[in-house]
């Protein structure tokens, strides 16, 4: 049965083979006939002119590739190579597309040639077939597409190699162009740097020339003043000595005289800057900056924090390194493979792998700030301060102490362009020092408007106060700024006694200090009444008003040691200081308060809330730093003028190196103003100081709790010293003084009433029925 099936299969295959051969012979026979017809037409082409014209117009010279294709196909069919045509169909299709593209390109040319009586200038080399392939629009695009398709079908693998080569060539061209752009940018930067250096040198020369001209002008003015002093006759207009036997003035008259200096015109002479010592250029040893920058980068990299030092700003006490946070990169292992998809092997037989970057994120600033102690260990310093970020820059500042610090003289800051520009806008500009990058730092007390200074003993707190006072004396006359100096230490501000800017001599007694603060509150209230009468809001508007004939001077109150006042009379000093700090800004009264014990019982919450500007020198602990600055950092300062400054518009402290003024410099400035006072404002004629000393003395002795004591009398119907102590939370001496004031007002009976038989108990209120 199996043999029968096998025979049947063989018989069927033979029949199929015979059928295929018969079909092939029929097709080849037909094609041969077509070829013979074509050859016949070709012969007739040369024999008959009409047929030649038809062929040339339809095919043109493209008849040659058409005949070649006909001959090739006929030969393959004749030889029985039809299977080869099917196996290599892509090559034949590509060749056909290339031939079509060639015929289309031939149709683009119209030569001045006549063939068989047909001028090709009227037709084309490709004839009507070429025009049909090229079309009327986008001809080159079509022909290029046909050519590319033909190449793709003919040589696909070669095309891939060509694409790889073209990609490599494009990347090479891009790298060369990028390097050329980088070189051009570097050249432009070098040229810009040279231009900037030239401009800076030119500006320096102009500044030196202007400074020399200003110095010569000051010297000529000084010589002119000396000549004027030699003249015996000198008239002082508008001054009248108080007549003998003149009646005593009322408190309102005294208050009105406090508003200004005398109505006489005073010569506005200011001390020259030559009275201050000019410190040499800041020469300080700060170490190798490049080495320190590498240490910072290496120390942070060892903890997995990538940074780059992009800026180095040397200062008088510290050097600030500006670092740019890097990236946190994540990688994955990738096995390299060849063209066949198999892994490549190394010499030891292991698969060859490489790392591929998957993602990257910026390093967080908190990671840098948490490594402050590790940076100090790597740099071999006691501590470093990290400012994150640097104001106005996308950098994190690391402040490293220098090996030796430099002295910042007051004259260098006073002569700086920043100070000269600021003094044209305000009379209360003071020099504070130099920043971490060496720039001059100045401040306007009128904008602060009150300053709170704290620092341990020897940290530079008193020197800062001396610099503030000297800065005011260098730019303002007594008609513009008046000073009130309170010095419980008794020795720090005695140098300034005798200058005309003082309303009262330097106050050293606690009782007189409290009295002075009360007089200032009365002066503030009177100024507000003056403003209300003219409808103005502050002292600047009042002085510019055309209705005002005499302007009001600013009053700067400087207290050297707040702790003494708070320890001796806290219940009196704190309300007065807080009231002045809350209300005195508009009236031109400003407070500068310093203490060496920044604890919460000295700098209370109410005082701190009214002093937006704060300066902290080196303190003992971080608790004191938080008390004065609301943040840590002051406990790490270097001392001797190193301070943190918090202006009212900033939220973070700024590190400064404070100015230094010697005793000799202060003596020279004070001597200048004493001579000025002898010639322009003698002691008997300074009515401003006289009016302040006699300002409503009868109102000064009233205790602030007196009104509460009156209310307590009305509520309880009786009053006693112990009752005042319990209800008002005050001590016995103050309660006794309040009782005496109530007796003077007649609200309670005197002690004689108790001695006549009423005992030592509570005394009745006279308003009681």
XYZ file of C-alpha atoms in Angstrom:
769
model
C 0.000 0.000 0.000
C 2.866 2.299 0.833
C 4.550 1.537 -2.498
C 1.379 2.469 -4.353
C 1.184 5.838 -2.575
C 4.822 6.555 -3.331
C 4.308 5.836 -7.010
C 1.290 8.114 -7.059
C 3.298 10.941 -5.517
C 6.095 10.504 -8.053
C 3.634 10.446 -10.882
C 2.014 13.690 -9.598
C 5.342 15.486 -9.246
C 6.322 14.433 -12.751
C 3.091 15.767 -14.094
C 3.619 19.065 -12.242
C 7.180 19.364 -13.604
C 5.930 18.694 -17.134
C 3.297 21.429 -16.687
C 5.811 23.937 -15.469
C 8.123 23.248 -18.365
C 5.283 23.625 -20.804
C 4.253 26.957 -19.220
C 7.830 28.184 -19.296
C 8.236 27.245 -22.973
C 5.006 29.036 -23.841
C 6.084 32.209 -21.966
C 9.582 32.132 -23.481
C 8.121 31.651 -26.917
C 5.824 34.626 -26.508
C 8.649 36.780 -25.142
C 10.908 35.783 -28.027
C 8.233 36.881 -30.397
C 8.014 40.213 -28.592
C 11.785 40.596 -28.774
C 11.704 39.806 -32.480
C 9.022 42.449 -32.867
C 11.162 44.897 -30.964
C 14.180 44.167 -33.080
C 12.068 44.590 -36.106
C 10.919 47.958 -34.841
C 14.536 48.875 -34.197
C 15.453 47.947 -37.735
C 12.551 49.950 -39.016
C 13.780 52.817 -36.805
C 16.756 53.147 -39.003
C 14.847 52.401 -42.125
C 11.732 54.501 -41.719
C 11.783 58.102 -40.568
C 8.206 58.220 -39.178
C 8.726 55.297 -36.799
C 12.017 56.830 -35.659
C 10.306 60.085 -34.846
C 7.627 58.306 -32.786
C 10.234 56.354 -30.799
C 12.427 59.412 -30.183
C 9.493 61.478 -29.031
C 8.250 58.767 -26.681
C 11.586 57.413 -25.385
C 14.327 59.689 -26.651
C 17.777 58.301 -26.115
C 16.292 56.323 -23.215
C 15.539 53.706 -25.825
C 19.058 52.425 -25.179
C 18.509 51.430 -21.483
C 15.048 50.118 -22.436
C 16.549 47.852 -25.084
C 19.216 46.731 -22.637
C 16.526 45.714 -20.117
C 14.617 43.861 -22.855
C 17.690 41.934 -23.920
C 18.595 41.002 -20.311
C 15.105 39.740 -19.512
C 14.929 37.807 -22.802
C 18.246 36.144 -22.115
C 17.169 35.099 -18.605
C 13.965 33.627 -19.891
C 15.779 31.887 -22.706
C 18.252 30.365 -20.285
C 15.622 29.482 -17.735
C 16.942 31.775 -15.017
C 13.520 32.921 -13.863
C 14.217 31.562 -10.372
C 17.271 33.805 -10.041
C 15.044 36.778 -10.804
C 12.769 35.808 -7.908
C 15.638 35.107 -5.490
C 17.357 38.437 -6.109
C 14.226 40.522 -6.533
C 15.580 43.404 -4.431
C 18.636 43.846 -6.676
C 16.544 43.779 -9.847
C 13.999 46.192 -8.357
C 16.777 48.511 -7.259
C 18.370 48.408 -10.709
C 14.972 49.172 -12.262
C 14.504 52.190 -9.941
C 18.015 53.451 -10.732
C 17.292 53.113 -14.464
C 14.069 55.072 -14.002
C 16.020 57.774 -12.133
C 18.587 57.894 -14.953
C 15.841 58.251 -17.569
C 14.300 61.052 -15.477
C 17.650 62.838 -15.282
C 18.041 62.475 -19.065
C 14.670 64.204 -19.460
C 16.133 67.335 -17.841
C 18.497 67.992 -20.761
C 17.566 69.438 -24.192
C 20.697 69.405 -26.393
C 20.856 71.128 -29.768
C 21.010 67.813 -31.662
C 18.878 66.484 -34.566
C 18.472 62.731 -34.827
C 16.426 61.149 -37.637
C 14.991 64.557 -38.361
C 13.775 65.039 -34.792
C 15.372 68.049 -32.980
C 16.026 67.034 -29.374
C 15.874 70.697 -28.291
C 12.108 70.456 -28.751
C 11.983 67.146 -26.935
C 14.335 65.787 -24.215
C 16.951 63.106 -23.955
C 14.518 61.021 -21.921
C 11.521 61.640 -24.168
C 7.962 61.553 -22.911
C 8.816 58.639 -20.577
C 11.504 60.715 -18.800
C 9.122 63.671 -18.457
C 6.502 61.357 -16.992
C 8.973 60.000 -14.429
C 10.291 63.479 -13.472
C 6.903 65.134 -13.360
C 6.264 68.868 -13.468
C 6.807 69.727 -9.766
C 9.465 68.625 -7.256
C 11.389 66.954 -10.080
C 14.738 66.732 -8.303
C 13.096 65.452 -5.133
C 11.404 62.637 -7.052
C 14.554 61.668 -8.897
C 16.630 61.768 -5.704
C 14.044 59.591 -3.962
C 14.088 57.048 -6.774
C 17.898 56.963 -6.696
C 18.018 56.499 -2.915
C 15.417 53.731 -3.070
C 17.400 52.024 -5.784
C 20.579 52.182 -3.750
C 18.738 50.874 -0.665
C 17.352 47.881 -2.574
C 20.629 47.146 -4.346
C 23.134 47.464 -1.470
C 21.296 47.487 1.933
C 24.337 46.396 3.981
C 26.655 48.853 2.246
C 24.109 51.598 2.959
C 24.240 50.813 6.667
C 28.007 51.183 6.570
C 27.618 54.480 4.736
C 25.207 55.741 7.411
C 27.630 54.787 10.180
C 30.409 56.596 8.351
C 28.226 59.679 7.832
C 27.272 59.725 11.522
C 30.918 59.549 12.600
C 31.842 62.278 10.135
C 29.026 64.512 11.469
C 30.127 63.989 15.093
C 33.713 64.800 14.143
C 32.606 67.994 12.410
C 30.505 68.951 15.472
C 33.434 68.382 17.860
C 35.745 70.474 15.710
C 33.168 73.281 15.486
C 32.524 73.153 19.248
C 36.238 73.346 20.044
C 36.572 76.299 17.694
C 33.665 78.047 19.460
C 35.234 77.373 22.862
C 38.556 78.796 21.703
C 36.796 81.861 20.311
C 34.892 82.362 23.594
C 38.112 82.052 25.606
C 39.731 84.630 23.366
C 36.817 86.998 23.861
C 36.966 86.504 27.639
C 40.684 87.221 27.643
C 40.083 90.371 25.624
C 37.251 91.438 27.970
C 39.484 90.836 30.988
C 42.161 93.050 29.500
C 39.590 95.751 28.790
C 38.257 95.557 32.359
C 41.732 95.778 33.825
C 42.407 98.821 31.670
C 39.145 100.463 32.730
C 39.840 99.718 36.415
C 43.342 101.199 36.199
C 41.915 104.287 34.486
C 39.240 104.610 37.190
C 41.911 104.231 39.880
C 43.949 107.033 38.313
C 40.868 109.251 38.123
C 40.035 108.499 41.769
C 43.582 109.373 42.862
C 43.375 112.617 40.917
C 40.013 113.512 42.456
C 41.286 112.663 45.946
C 44.337 114.873 45.479
C 42.166 117.746 44.230
C 39.826 117.280 47.217
C 42.817 117.276 49.562
C 44.147 120.506 48.058
C 40.684 122.049 48.347
C 40.466 121.084 52.022
C 43.918 122.533 52.669
C 43.018 125.805 50.957
C 39.790 125.974 52.959
C 41.729 125.293 56.145
C 44.194 128.076 55.393
C 41.298 130.443 54.665
C 39.713 129.545 57.992
C 43.005 130.261 59.781
C 43.131 133.670 58.153
C 39.576 134.396 59.233
C 40.455 133.434 62.815
C 43.262 135.971 62.837
C 40.830 138.827 62.175
C 39.792 140.385 65.521
C 36.309 141.412 64.437
C 33.879 138.607 63.963
C 30.142 139.307 64.097
C 27.707 136.694 65.263
C 24.311 137.664 63.969
C 21.151 136.820 65.758
C 22.756 136.094 69.190
C 21.577 137.803 72.359
C 22.886 137.170 75.816
C 20.103 136.571 78.325
C 19.424 139.728 80.254
C 20.198 139.872 83.953
C 17.104 139.679 86.068
C 15.117 138.029 83.348
C 12.178 136.081 84.679
C 12.164 132.294 84.759
C 10.811 130.706 81.565
C 7.857 128.403 81.504
C 8.269 124.731 80.502
C 6.542 125.377 77.135
C 9.093 128.074 76.325
C 11.914 125.695 77.247
C 10.452 123.002 74.984
C 10.152 125.413 72.071
C 13.798 126.401 72.460
C 14.878 122.757 72.217
C 13.700 122.391 68.639
C 16.730 123.924 66.927
C 19.993 125.661 67.428
C 19.987 129.420 67.566
C 18.504 131.263 64.626
C 21.901 132.678 63.734
C 23.657 131.294 60.627
C 26.575 129.055 61.645
C 29.489 128.281 59.401
C 29.223 124.646 58.301
C 32.742 123.378 58.866
C 33.401 119.655 59.047
C 36.542 117.910 60.275
C 38.862 116.887 57.419
C 39.550 113.184 56.952
C 43.253 113.897 57.585
C 42.450 113.961 61.305
C 42.060 110.182 61.096
C 45.000 107.836 60.682
C 45.349 106.141 57.336
C 46.032 102.470 57.845
C 48.409 100.723 55.420
C 47.164 98.322 52.821
C 45.598 95.249 54.377
C 48.459 92.768 54.427
C 47.300 89.584 56.072
C 48.342 85.981 55.763
C 45.435 83.936 54.475
C 47.254 80.795 53.357
C 47.355 79.172 49.951
C 43.900 79.712 48.452
C 44.341 77.118 45.709
C 45.414 74.481 48.224
C 42.523 75.317 50.525
C 40.088 75.125 47.611
C 41.359 71.633 46.760
C 41.059 70.607 50.408
C 37.437 71.801 50.507
C 36.543 69.922 47.319
C 38.345 66.776 48.473
C 36.865 66.826 51.991
C 33.314 67.166 50.679
C 33.908 64.579 47.935
C 35.027 62.056 50.554
C 31.515 62.294 52.045
C 29.848 61.889 48.663
C 29.173 65.599 48.106
C 30.349 66.882 44.742
C 31.189 70.635 44.743
C 33.386 73.013 42.802
C 35.092 76.154 44.144
C 34.333 78.917 41.639
C 35.100 82.040 43.705
C 37.645 83.112 46.307
C 37.010 86.415 48.144
C 39.799 87.335 50.588
C 38.757 89.561 53.484
C 40.442 91.202 56.472
C 39.626 88.390 58.914
C 38.243 85.515 56.842
C 38.443 84.287 53.258
C 35.165 83.323 51.638
C 35.227 80.391 49.219
C 32.205 80.383 46.921
C 31.339 76.801 46.021
C 28.834 75.581 43.469
C 26.895 72.431 44.430
C 27.481 69.519 42.057
C 25.343 66.537 41.114
C 24.363 63.244 42.686
C 24.684 60.741 39.810
C 23.202 57.252 39.577
C 24.734 54.615 37.260
C 23.909 51.130 36.045
C 26.133 48.311 34.753
C 25.708 47.631 31.017
C 27.229 44.563 29.270
C 28.806 45.440 25.931
C 27.665 43.343 22.944
C 28.931 42.857 19.412
C 26.992 43.078 16.140
C 25.539 39.632 16.566
C 24.189 40.424 20.029
C 26.740 38.331 21.876
C 28.551 39.808 24.924
C 32.098 40.946 24.412
C 34.685 39.235 26.568
C 37.767 40.616 28.277
C 41.145 38.876 28.350
C 40.227 37.001 31.516
C 37.023 35.698 29.963
C 34.581 37.861 31.901
C 31.940 39.874 30.074
C 33.040 43.419 29.266
C 30.858 45.970 31.114
C 30.701 49.753 31.433
C 28.777 52.200 33.650
C 25.945 54.188 32.111
C 24.502 57.319 33.820
C 20.830 56.891 34.594
C 19.921 60.151 36.420
C 21.456 63.099 38.251
C 20.108 65.524 40.868
C 21.592 68.610 42.523
C 23.368 68.309 45.845
C 21.204 69.725 48.643
C 22.523 72.723 50.551
C 21.703 71.050 53.866
C 24.232 68.314 53.135
C 26.969 70.942 52.778
C 26.028 72.882 55.918
C 25.928 69.688 57.993
C 29.617 69.057 57.235
C 30.949 72.293 58.820
C 32.894 70.504 61.562
C 34.403 68.042 59.067
C 35.539 70.950 56.887
C 37.148 72.632 59.900
C 39.027 69.403 60.628
C 40.226 69.093 57.018
C 41.358 72.747 56.902
C 42.995 72.564 60.363
C 41.085 75.570 61.753
C 38.999 75.990 64.870
C 35.746 76.424 63.000
C 34.264 77.546 59.694
C 31.059 79.442 58.995
C 28.863 78.434 56.068
C 26.589 81.031 54.475
C 24.018 79.246 52.375
C 23.327 80.771 49.984
C 25.445 83.893 49.432
C 23.031 86.841 48.935
C 22.664 87.644 45.252
C 24.733 84.657 44.052
C 23.854 81.005 43.338
C 26.737 79.894 45.555
C 27.348 78.568 49.048
C 29.931 80.635 50.970
C 32.435 78.901 53.250
C 34.240 81.427 55.460
C 37.654 80.191 56.584
C 39.655 82.246 59.151
C 42.905 83.769 57.919
C 46.195 83.006 59.586
C 46.462 86.656 60.681
C 43.824 89.395 60.579
C 44.124 92.895 59.142
C 43.204 96.220 60.725
C 40.303 98.125 59.154
C 40.782 101.813 59.852
C 37.866 104.207 60.062
C 39.442 106.508 57.489
C 39.531 103.800 54.805
C 35.789 103.248 55.135
C 34.954 106.971 55.432
C 36.860 107.733 52.223
C 35.288 104.815 50.336
C 32.887 105.569 47.457
C 30.053 103.793 49.292
C 30.301 106.129 52.288
C 30.693 109.256 50.136
C 27.621 108.308 48.113
C 25.522 107.557 51.189
C 26.438 110.770 53.029
C 24.910 112.855 50.225
C 21.505 111.352 51.044
C 21.542 111.312 54.842
C 23.308 112.924 57.787
C 23.161 109.761 59.887
C 25.445 107.522 57.827
C 27.918 105.528 59.930
C 30.889 103.361 58.968
C 30.619 99.781 60.219
C 33.589 98.001 58.617
C 34.471 95.713 55.726
C 32.667 92.617 54.539
C 34.031 89.129 54.079
C 35.081 90.044 50.525
C 36.787 93.316 51.560
C 34.001 95.703 50.495
C 33.160 98.751 52.630
C 29.940 98.410 54.668
C 28.067 101.551 55.711
C 24.650 102.002 57.286
C 22.079 104.770 57.631
C 20.698 105.096 61.163
C 17.639 106.913 59.816
C 16.588 103.714 58.012
C 17.497 101.255 60.760
C 16.085 103.133 62.866
C 17.454 101.695 66.149
C 20.476 99.461 66.747
C 20.963 96.751 69.347
C 24.606 95.766 69.921
C 25.810 92.848 72.041
C 29.144 91.204 72.677
C 31.377 89.823 75.370
C 34.056 91.880 77.077
C 36.912 92.685 74.713
C 35.041 91.700 71.551
C 35.003 95.243 70.108
C 31.612 96.535 71.233
C 32.841 99.847 72.687
C 35.121 100.452 69.696
C 32.078 100.049 67.441
C 30.220 102.703 69.460
C 33.226 105.035 69.198
C 33.285 104.518 65.426
C 29.573 105.338 65.189
C 30.026 108.555 67.187
C 33.130 109.576 65.224
C 31.359 108.898 61.896
C 28.542 111.230 62.933
C 31.013 113.921 64.025
C 32.839 113.677 60.690
C 29.820 114.580 58.583
C 27.242 116.508 60.638
C 27.191 119.841 62.430
C 25.411 120.498 65.766
C 22.571 122.092 63.818
C 21.930 118.782 62.057
C 22.622 116.070 64.637
C 22.605 116.144 68.431
C 23.915 113.382 70.692
C 22.891 111.989 74.078
C 25.583 109.715 75.535
C 24.770 107.463 78.503
C 27.834 105.713 79.916
C 27.259 103.806 83.168
C 30.881 102.581 82.959
C 31.971 106.235 83.517
C 35.203 105.923 81.497
C 34.320 104.952 77.920
C 32.673 108.111 76.544
C 34.186 110.812 78.756
C 36.424 111.705 75.800
C 33.485 113.302 73.971
C 32.663 115.768 76.746
C 32.829 119.328 75.477
C 31.749 118.785 71.874
C 28.879 121.025 70.706
C 26.790 118.070 69.559
C 25.968 117.048 73.125
C 22.620 118.232 74.463
C 23.752 117.299 77.953
C 27.161 116.211 79.258
C 27.917 112.502 79.166
C 25.515 110.847 81.616
C 27.219 108.461 84.032
C 24.693 108.262 86.897
C 21.764 105.873 86.691
C 19.325 108.420 88.159
C 20.359 111.023 85.620
C 20.094 108.423 82.863
C 16.472 107.700 83.793
C 15.791 111.435 83.959
C 17.362 111.937 80.525
C 15.211 109.188 79.009
C 12.104 110.858 80.456
C 13.124 114.207 78.975
C 13.549 112.503 75.600
C 10.020 111.101 75.757
C 8.684 114.605 76.456
C 10.712 115.976 73.564
C 9.281 113.249 71.338
C 5.706 114.093 72.362
C 6.290 117.797 71.755
C 7.692 117.122 68.298
C 4.606 115.071 67.451
C 2.432 118.022 68.478
C 4.475 120.248 66.170
C 4.027 117.794 63.308
C 0.279 117.610 63.891
C -0.050 121.405 63.846
C 1.560 121.538 60.384
C -0.016 118.334 59.076
C 3.286 116.543 58.397
C 4.278 112.976 59.213
C 8.007 112.962 59.953
C 10.998 115.163 60.585
C 12.137 115.252 56.954
C 8.790 116.595 55.760
C 8.744 119.055 58.631
C 12.190 120.455 57.792
C 11.244 120.853 54.119
C 7.985 122.655 54.904
C 7.975 126.335 53.821
C 6.165 127.252 57.047
C 9.143 126.183 59.161
C 11.838 128.793 59.690
C 14.170 126.643 61.773
C 14.758 122.949 61.179
C 14.812 120.294 63.843
C 18.041 118.397 64.504
C 18.245 114.651 64.696
C 18.905 113.202 68.158
C 20.968 110.013 68.485
C 20.855 108.381 71.927
C 23.760 106.005 72.644
C 23.655 103.766 75.724
C 26.879 101.874 76.373
C 25.647 99.344 78.944
C 21.978 98.440 79.054
C 22.494 95.775 81.725
C 23.238 98.372 84.422
C 20.002 100.207 83.694
C 17.974 96.976 83.645
C 19.518 95.767 86.892
C 19.061 99.052 88.755
C 15.662 100.242 87.505
C 14.132 97.664 85.153
C 10.538 98.729 85.742
C 11.375 102.325 84.756
C 14.073 101.889 82.087
C 12.331 99.245 79.998
C 9.053 101.169 79.442
C 10.932 104.352 78.555
C 13.283 102.589 76.096
C 10.429 100.675 74.503
C 8.289 103.795 74.126
C 11.139 105.671 72.480
C 11.888 102.740 70.184
C 8.236 102.434 69.164
C 7.418 106.079 68.488
C 10.576 108.136 68.064
C 11.528 107.207 64.526
C 9.320 109.804 62.854
C 10.543 112.529 65.218
C 14.225 111.953 64.359
C 15.215 110.362 67.688
C 17.210 107.137 67.267
C 18.588 104.701 69.838
C 21.883 102.803 69.805
C 21.904 100.396 72.749
C 24.814 98.105 73.661
C 25.221 95.421 76.290
C 27.802 92.804 77.139
C 25.266 90.414 78.680
C 22.676 89.480 76.016
C 20.449 87.475 78.338
C 16.675 87.439 78.315
C 16.421 89.494 81.496
C 18.445 92.312 79.871
C 17.247 92.061 76.274
C 13.618 91.324 76.871
C 11.217 90.321 74.154
C 9.658 93.780 74.100
C 13.035 95.485 73.644
C 14.159 93.037 70.955
C 10.929 93.443 69.009
C 11.517 97.203 68.676
C 15.159 96.966 67.544
C 15.154 95.503 64.016
C 18.856 96.190 63.381
C 21.232 94.090 65.448
C 24.983 93.700 65.663
C 26.550 90.820 67.535
C 30.220 90.504 68.374
C 31.744 87.364 69.833
C 29.579 85.922 72.615
C 30.126 83.082 75.053
C 27.468 80.570 74.018
C 24.975 79.810 71.298
C 22.156 80.755 73.704
C 23.404 84.349 73.768
C 23.701 84.265 69.985
C 20.073 83.188 69.668
C 19.018 85.898 72.109
C 20.548 88.710 70.074
C 20.310 87.342 66.488
C 17.624 84.632 66.736
C 20.186 82.255 65.249
C 23.494 80.656 66.141
C 26.870 81.734 64.780
C 28.028 84.580 67.018
C 29.720 82.120 69.391
C 32.120 81.165 66.547
C 33.370 84.688 65.835
C 37.049 85.484 66.171
C 36.747 88.560 68.421
C 38.566 91.910 68.094
C 35.971 93.470 65.801
C 34.659 90.325 64.081
C 30.884 90.705 64.063
C 27.590 89.606 62.519
C 25.403 92.410 61.198
C 21.663 92.018 60.587
C 20.213 95.002 58.679
C 16.444 95.555 58.860
C 15.837 94.390 55.281
C 17.871 91.154 55.601
C 16.863 87.834 57.110
C 20.354 86.412 57.590
C 23.361 87.962 59.355
C 26.310 89.256 57.363
C 29.860 88.868 58.611
C 31.928 92.045 58.934
C 35.259 93.190 60.262
C 34.477 96.280 62.331
C 36.295 99.586 61.991
C 38.933 100.654 64.481
C 39.442 104.206 65.752
C 42.199 104.988 68.223
C 42.062 107.334 71.194
C 44.404 109.773 69.433
C 42.056 110.020 66.453
C 39.049 110.670 68.701
C 41.038 113.326 70.612
C 41.856 115.151 67.369
C 38.203 115.142 66.227
C 37.004 116.280 69.657
C 39.622 119.051 69.716
C 38.400 120.265 66.321
C 34.822 120.568 67.539
C 35.851 122.191 70.818
C 37.645 124.928 68.887
C 34.596 125.276 66.664
C 32.424 125.677 69.741
C 34.635 128.388 71.211
C 34.239 130.491 68.068
C 30.679 129.666 67.011
C 28.714 128.396 70.008
C 29.969 129.544 73.424
C 28.628 127.758 76.486
C 26.225 130.497 77.733
C 24.646 130.824 74.292
C 23.857 127.126 73.737
C 20.204 127.539 74.519
C 19.397 124.070 73.189
C 21.329 122.399 75.996
C 19.921 124.842 78.548
C 16.361 124.179 77.393
C 16.886 120.422 77.556
C 18.311 120.581 81.082
C 15.313 122.573 82.331
C 12.711 120.735 80.258
C 9.569 120.284 82.389
C 11.413 119.111 85.478
C 8.224 119.119 87.505
C 6.812 116.456 85.196
C 9.851 114.206 85.431
C 9.358 113.027 88.983
C 5.951 111.498 88.293
C 6.054 107.728 88.404
C 4.584 105.830 85.410
C 2.524 103.701 87.853
C 0.943 106.766 89.444
C -2.146 106.565 87.232
C -2.609 102.892 88.138
C -2.297 103.805 91.830
C -5.071 106.370 91.388
C -7.322 103.750 89.799
C -6.519 101.355 92.634
C -7.594 104.018 95.163
C -10.889 104.493 93.387
C -11.576 100.750 93.190
C -10.630 99.737 96.735
C -11.472 102.924 98.660
C -8.213 102.758 100.635
C -4.528 102.640 99.828
C -1.336 101.507 101.501
C 2.266 100.808 100.633
C 1.856 97.033 100.953
C -1.242 97.133 98.732
C 0.716 98.942 96.027
C 3.511 96.370 96.316
C 1.115 93.458 95.873
C -1.066 94.898 93.125
C 1.589 96.674 91.055
C 4.388 94.138 91.666
C 6.922 96.775 92.709
C 9.357 97.181 95.566
C 8.880 99.053 98.809
C 10.955 102.183 97.928
C 8.987 102.807 94.778
C 5.651 102.149 96.502
C 6.625 104.637 99.220
C 7.459 107.278 96.589
C 4.065 106.721 94.927
C 2.383 107.175 98.311
C 4.230 110.468 98.768
C 3.086 111.666 95.351
C -0.502 110.733 96.189
C -0.171 112.730 99.430
C 1.149 115.737 97.492
C -1.830 115.544 95.154
C -4.162 115.331 98.160
C -5.680 112.027 97.169
C -4.819 110.385 100.507
C -4.339 111.796 104.003
C -0.830 112.445 105.217
C 1.050 110.322 107.731
C 0.077 112.788 110.483
C -3.456 111.372 110.241
C -2.130 107.929 111.179
C -0.063 109.307 114.041
C -3.130 110.893 115.650
C -4.691 107.550 116.404
C -5.507 105.796 113.136
C -2.514 103.431 113.415
C -0.179 102.339 110.645
C -2.783 100.589 108.518
C -4.350 101.675 105.260
C -5.153 105.333 104.785
C -8.587 106.278 103.443
C -9.058 107.940 100.092
C -10.388 111.462 100.284
C -12.894 110.720 97.585
C -14.447 107.992 99.761
C -17.795 109.038 101.384
